[in-house]
Amino acid sequence: VFCATTATIVSGAMAERTNFLSYCIYSGIISAVVYPIEAHWIWGGGWLAQMGFHDFAGSCAIHMVGGFSALIGAWMEGPRLGKYNKDGTPNAIPGHNVVIGALGCFILWFGWYGFNGAAATNGPQLASIFATTTIAPAIATVTCMIFTWVKYGKPDVSMCLNASLAGLVGITAGCDTMDAMGAFFVGVVSGLLVCFGVLFCDYVIRVDDPVGAVAVHFCNGVWGTIAVGLFATTSAPSCEINGLFYGGGVHQLVLQLTGVGSVLLWTGVTMFIVFKVIDKIF
């Protein structure tokens, strides 16, 4: 399931420009090489796990890896026809069915309780995970609604749906270590970060990401992983670490940053080579 999630994130950002054979090949390589190695570092007793790096359900191991791979792939492919004008300004190419998009978002949200809760070891921990997995995306959605309402004069429904997913991605690493207040702040940042991530892709680096996968998964995968070092608290069931804002100092934050940097380096180098080879052959 985790391998499929990572590969699907990439396919969303590269939609409408990738042939099916190429999709099969990079999905296989992600599932067989990229993900297993970095997941072993984090979850299989590897060097990051031994250091104390914490990623409970995959903000780093799954979402950041998928989002960064998506960024590399979409950048190498170039934009869809009609995405950019001659002066470099982007054109919106909206989805054709917001209702179906909303349904997909809520199916994902419902499934996320299993995604985050599957590794719980006792009832109180599971209840805490369910609470943080509800609070963060809800706050992210409302934050995005307010931001887009102020910026554009009306709420942006599709952006708010992505904000829900951004909040879920953001809380995934620390869903077992945070209390309600920590989840609240993770949601606030996620709701804003997804908006700025989309704008950054469209206007600054000009990477055409049709579904906002980079903003949702890469940006908030990084944020959620770092947030553990800020908001982790021993008041959460089964949590044995405190983050910076809960009196734990910078130790855990440094570990989280180390994990983010190392996994980004592994993913970036490997997937750049993979996409280059696929591009040359296919």
Short mmCIF file of C-alpha atoms in Angstrom, two decimals:
data_model
loop_
_atom_site.label_atom_id
_atom_site.label_comp_id
_atom_site.label_asym_id
_atom_site.label_seq_id
_atom_site.Cartn_x
_atom_site.Cartn_y
_atom_site.Cartn_z
CA VAL A 1 0.00 0.00 0.00
CA PHE A 2 2.78 2.45 0.91
CA CYS A 3 4.67 1.73 -2.33
CA ALA A 4 1.49 2.29 -4.34
CA THR A 5 0.86 5.55 -2.50
CA THR A 6 4.34 6.84 -3.29
CA ALA A 7 4.08 5.91 -6.98
CA THR A 8 0.58 7.39 -7.31
CA ILE A 9 1.75 10.74 -5.95
CA VAL A 10 4.30 10.88 -8.77
CA SER A 11 1.77 9.93 -11.44
CA GLY A 12 -0.54 12.76 -10.39
CA ALA A 13 2.10 15.45 -10.88
CA MET A 14 3.20 13.94 -14.22
CA ALA A 15 -0.35 13.44 -15.50
CA GLU A 16 -1.14 13.99 -19.19
CA ARG A 17 2.53 13.91 -20.31
CA THR A 18 3.71 10.39 -19.42
CA ASN A 19 3.15 7.21 -21.41
CA PHE A 20 1.92 4.14 -19.59
CA LEU A 21 5.09 2.08 -19.98
CA SER A 22 7.17 4.81 -18.37
CA TYR A 23 4.70 4.93 -15.49
CA CYS A 24 5.04 1.17 -14.98
CA ILE A 25 8.83 1.36 -14.97
CA TYR A 26 9.30 4.21 -12.50
CA SER A 27 6.55 2.83 -10.26
CA GLY A 28 8.40 -0.46 -10.14
CA ILE A 29 11.73 1.19 -9.35
CA ILE A 30 10.20 3.34 -6.61
CA SER A 31 8.54 0.27 -5.10
CA ALA A 32 11.54 -2.06 -5.41
CA VAL A 33 14.49 0.27 -4.73
CA VAL A 34 13.81 3.83 -3.57
CA TYR A 35 11.14 3.26 -0.96
CA PRO A 36 12.47 0.03 0.64
CA ILE A 37 15.91 1.50 1.30
CA GLU A 38 14.83 4.75 2.92
CA ALA A 39 11.97 2.99 4.73
CA HIS A 40 14.53 0.59 6.21
CA TRP A 41 16.52 3.58 7.47
CA ILE A 42 13.40 4.86 9.23
CA TRP A 43 11.28 1.82 10.14
CA GLY A 44 13.52 -1.23 9.70
CA GLY A 45 16.07 -0.54 12.38
CA GLY A 46 18.37 1.43 10.07
CA TRP A 47 20.67 4.27 10.99
CA LEU A 48 17.95 6.94 11.25
CA ALA A 49 15.88 4.74 13.55
CA GLN A 50 18.92 4.10 15.73
CA MET A 51 19.53 7.85 16.01
CA GLY A 52 15.97 8.45 17.22
CA PHE A 53 14.45 9.96 14.07
CA HIS A 54 10.65 9.72 14.26
CA ASP A 55 8.19 9.30 11.41
CA PHE A 56 5.25 7.30 12.67
CA ALA A 57 3.25 6.76 9.48
CA GLY A 58 5.18 8.28 6.61
CA SER A 59 5.25 12.07 6.20
CA CYS A 60 8.90 11.61 5.24
CA ALA A 61 9.16 7.98 4.15
CA ILE A 62 6.12 8.09 1.86
CA HIS A 63 4.77 11.56 1.15
CA MET A 64 7.96 13.59 0.99
CA VAL A 65 9.62 10.92 -1.16
CA GLY A 66 6.65 10.78 -3.53
CA GLY A 67 6.29 14.55 -3.67
CA PHE A 68 9.98 15.15 -4.35
CA SER A 69 10.02 12.48 -7.05
CA ALA A 70 6.95 14.14 -8.54
CA LEU A 71 8.70 17.51 -8.55
CA ILE A 72 11.71 16.09 -10.39
CA GLY A 73 9.59 14.23 -12.92
CA ALA A 74 7.22 17.10 -13.66
CA TRP A 75 10.17 19.52 -14.01
CA MET A 76 11.93 17.22 -16.47
CA GLU A 77 8.80 16.66 -18.57
CA GLY A 78 7.88 20.30 -18.89
CA PRO A 79 4.39 21.82 -18.79
CA ARG A 80 1.26 20.71 -20.59
CA LEU A 81 0.31 22.52 -23.77
CA GLY A 82 -1.54 25.71 -22.88
CA LYS A 83 -0.34 25.87 -19.29
CA TYR A 84 1.90 28.90 -19.83
CA ASN A 85 1.55 31.94 -22.03
CA LYS A 86 4.43 33.38 -24.03
CA ASP A 87 5.16 35.87 -21.25
CA GLY A 88 5.47 33.01 -18.75
CA THR A 89 2.22 33.63 -16.89
CA PRO A 90 0.36 30.43 -15.99
CA ASN A 91 -3.17 29.51 -17.01
CA ALA A 92 -5.41 27.58 -14.65
CA ILE A 93 -6.56 24.25 -16.06
CA PRO A 94 -9.20 23.29 -13.49
CA GLY A 95 -10.57 19.82 -12.89
CA HIS A 96 -13.84 19.07 -14.64
CA ASN A 97 -15.81 17.72 -11.64
CA VAL A 98 -15.36 19.28 -8.21
CA VAL A 99 -18.04 17.02 -6.68
CA ILE A 100 -16.15 13.86 -7.63
CA GLY A 101 -12.93 15.51 -6.44
CA ALA A 102 -14.56 16.21 -3.07
CA LEU A 103 -15.75 12.62 -2.84
CA GLY A 104 -12.23 11.39 -3.53
CA CYS A 105 -10.86 13.73 -0.87
CA PHE A 106 -13.22 12.42 1.80
CA ILE A 107 -12.57 8.78 0.84
CA LEU A 108 -8.87 9.53 1.33
CA TRP A 109 -9.55 11.24 4.66
CA PHE A 110 -11.56 8.24 5.87
CA GLY A 111 -8.84 5.84 4.73
CA TRP A 112 -6.21 7.92 6.51
CA TYR A 113 -7.48 6.72 9.88
CA GLY A 114 -6.24 3.30 8.86
CA PHE A 115 -3.11 4.75 7.30
CA ASN A 116 -2.13 6.49 10.53
CA GLY A 117 -3.76 4.19 13.04
CA ALA A 118 -2.55 0.82 11.77
CA ALA A 119 0.66 0.87 13.81
CA ALA A 120 -1.00 1.79 17.12
CA THR A 121 -0.14 -0.59 19.95
CA ASN A 122 -2.92 0.19 22.42
CA GLY A 123 -6.36 1.80 22.68
CA PRO A 124 -5.37 5.17 24.18
CA GLN A 125 -2.68 5.63 21.54
CA LEU A 126 -5.15 4.79 18.78
CA ALA A 127 -7.66 7.30 20.18
CA SER A 128 -4.97 9.99 20.29
CA ILE A 129 -3.93 9.22 16.71
CA PHE A 130 -7.55 9.46 15.53
CA ALA A 131 -7.93 12.81 17.30
CA THR A 132 -4.83 14.41 15.77
CA THR A 133 -5.68 12.89 12.37
CA THR A 134 -9.02 14.71 12.58
CA ILE A 135 -7.87 18.05 13.97
CA ALA A 136 -4.98 18.79 11.61
CA PRO A 137 -6.83 18.39 8.27
CA ALA A 138 -9.93 20.14 9.61
CA ILE A 139 -7.90 23.17 10.72
CA ALA A 140 -5.91 23.12 7.46
CA THR A 141 -9.13 23.20 5.43
CA VAL A 142 -10.58 26.14 7.35
CA THR A 143 -7.26 28.01 7.22
CA CYS A 144 -7.09 27.57 3.45
CA MET A 145 -10.72 28.62 3.06
CA ILE A 146 -10.07 31.87 4.94
CA PHE A 147 -6.83 32.55 3.06
CA THR A 148 -8.32 32.00 -0.41
CA TRP A 149 -11.46 33.94 0.55
CA VAL A 150 -9.34 36.95 1.51
CA LYS A 151 -6.95 36.64 -1.45
CA TYR A 152 -9.44 35.91 -4.25
CA GLY A 153 -12.72 37.25 -2.87
CA LYS A 154 -14.27 33.79 -2.59
CA PRO A 155 -13.22 30.42 -1.14
CA ASP A 156 -11.36 28.14 -3.54
CA VAL A 157 -13.02 24.74 -3.18
CA SER A 158 -10.39 22.70 -5.00
CA MET A 159 -7.59 24.33 -3.01
CA CYS A 160 -9.48 23.59 0.22
CA LEU A 161 -9.73 19.92 -0.76
CA ASN A 162 -5.97 19.86 -1.25
CA ALA A 163 -5.61 21.59 2.11
CA SER A 164 -7.47 18.72 3.75
CA LEU A 165 -4.94 16.32 2.28
CA ALA A 166 -2.09 18.66 3.23
CA GLY A 167 -3.20 18.59 6.86
CA LEU A 168 -3.34 14.80 6.75
CA VAL A 169 0.15 14.61 5.27
CA GLY A 170 1.44 17.10 7.84
CA ILE A 171 0.16 15.16 10.85
CA THR A 172 1.19 11.73 9.58
CA ALA A 173 4.73 11.75 11.01
CA GLY A 174 3.74 12.95 14.47
CA CYS A 175 0.15 11.78 14.86
CA ASP A 176 1.22 9.60 17.80
CA THR A 177 3.41 12.22 19.50
CA MET A 178 1.26 15.37 19.48
CA ASP A 179 -1.61 16.69 21.53
CA ALA A 180 -4.57 18.66 20.18
CA MET A 181 -2.72 21.97 20.28
CA GLY A 182 0.21 20.58 18.33
CA ALA A 183 -2.16 19.16 15.72
CA PHE A 184 -3.88 22.55 15.52
CA PHE A 185 -0.66 24.37 14.63
CA VAL A 186 0.36 21.66 12.18
CA GLY A 187 -3.00 22.21 10.45
CA VAL A 188 -2.65 25.99 10.33
CA VAL A 189 0.76 25.80 8.66
CA SER A 190 -0.36 23.02 6.30
CA GLY A 191 -3.37 25.04 5.16
CA LEU A 192 -1.16 27.97 4.23
CA LEU A 193 1.75 25.93 2.94
CA VAL A 194 -0.32 24.14 0.32
CA CYS A 195 -1.44 27.49 -1.12
CA PHE A 196 2.05 28.92 -1.28
CA GLY A 197 3.38 25.64 -2.62
CA VAL A 198 1.01 25.78 -5.59
CA LEU A 199 1.86 29.43 -6.24
CA PHE A 200 5.58 28.67 -6.01
CA CYS A 201 5.32 25.87 -8.56
CA ASP A 202 3.21 27.93 -10.95
CA TYR A 203 4.89 31.32 -10.75
CA VAL A 204 8.46 30.81 -9.53
CA ILE A 205 9.89 27.51 -10.73
CA ARG A 206 7.16 27.02 -13.40
CA VAL A 207 6.65 23.32 -12.81
CA ASP A 208 3.27 22.15 -14.10
CA ASP A 209 1.72 20.01 -11.36
CA PRO A 210 -1.89 19.29 -12.38
CA VAL A 211 -3.05 17.96 -9.00
CA GLY A 212 -0.89 19.94 -6.58
CA ALA A 213 1.05 16.83 -5.53
CA VAL A 214 4.23 18.80 -4.87
CA ALA A 215 2.46 21.29 -2.61
CA VAL A 216 0.46 18.63 -0.76
CA HIS A 217 2.96 15.82 -0.39
CA PHE A 218 6.44 17.29 -0.72
CA CYS A 219 5.96 20.59 1.10
CA ASN A 220 3.81 19.15 3.86
CA GLY A 221 5.80 15.94 4.06
CA VAL A 222 8.83 18.06 4.93
CA TRP A 223 6.78 20.22 7.30
CA GLY A 224 5.15 17.30 9.08
CA THR A 225 8.48 15.60 9.64
CA ILE A 226 10.06 18.74 11.07
CA ALA A 227 6.96 19.43 13.18
CA VAL A 228 7.71 16.35 15.29
CA GLY A 229 10.81 18.16 16.56
CA LEU A 230 8.64 21.13 17.53
CA PHE A 231 5.40 19.72 18.93
CA ALA A 232 6.11 16.19 20.21
CA THR A 233 5.02 15.81 23.83
CA THR A 234 5.26 13.06 26.39
CA SER A 235 1.67 13.85 27.38
CA ALA A 236 0.60 11.90 24.27
CA PRO A 237 0.09 8.18 24.96
CA SER A 238 3.24 6.09 24.41
CA CYS A 239 5.31 9.15 23.41
CA GLU A 240 8.77 9.37 24.98
CA ILE A 241 10.09 12.55 23.34
CA ASN A 242 9.49 16.27 23.76
CA GLY A 243 9.84 18.78 20.97
CA LEU A 244 11.29 22.27 21.09
CA PHE A 245 8.03 23.95 22.14
CA TYR A 246 7.43 21.38 24.89
CA GLY A 247 10.74 21.78 26.70
CA GLY A 248 12.76 19.20 24.83
CA GLY A 249 15.30 21.57 23.29
CA VAL A 250 16.60 21.22 19.75
CA HIS A 251 17.78 17.60 19.94
CA GLN A 252 14.75 16.02 18.28
CA LEU A 253 14.47 18.87 15.79
CA VAL A 254 18.08 18.26 14.66
CA LEU A 255 17.30 14.56 14.24
CA GLN A 256 14.24 15.34 12.16
CA LEU A 257 16.18 17.74 9.93
CA THR A 258 18.91 15.13 9.49
CA GLY A 259 16.34 12.58 8.36
CA VAL A 260 14.70 14.99 5.93
CA GLY A 261 18.02 15.96 4.37
CA SER A 262 19.32 12.42 3.97
CA VAL A 263 16.11 11.02 2.48
CA LEU A 264 15.85 13.99 0.10
CA LEU A 265 19.41 13.39 -1.08
CA TRP A 266 18.81 9.68 -1.66
CA THR A 267 15.51 10.28 -3.45
CA GLY A 268 16.73 13.20 -5.55
CA VAL A 269 19.84 11.53 -6.92
CA THR A 270 18.16 8.18 -7.54
CA MET A 271 15.00 9.48 -9.20
CA PHE A 272 16.87 12.01 -11.34
CA ILE A 273 18.90 9.14 -12.80
CA VAL A 274 15.80 6.96 -13.20
CA PHE A 275 13.81 9.64 -15.01
CA LYS A 276 16.77 10.53 -17.24
CA VAL A 277 17.24 6.91 -18.30
CA ILE A 278 13.51 6.46 -18.93
CA ASP A 279 13.46 9.67 -20.96
CA LYS A 280 16.41 8.56 -23.12
CA ILE A 281 15.05 5.06 -23.75
CA PHE A 282 11.31 5.60 -23.99
#
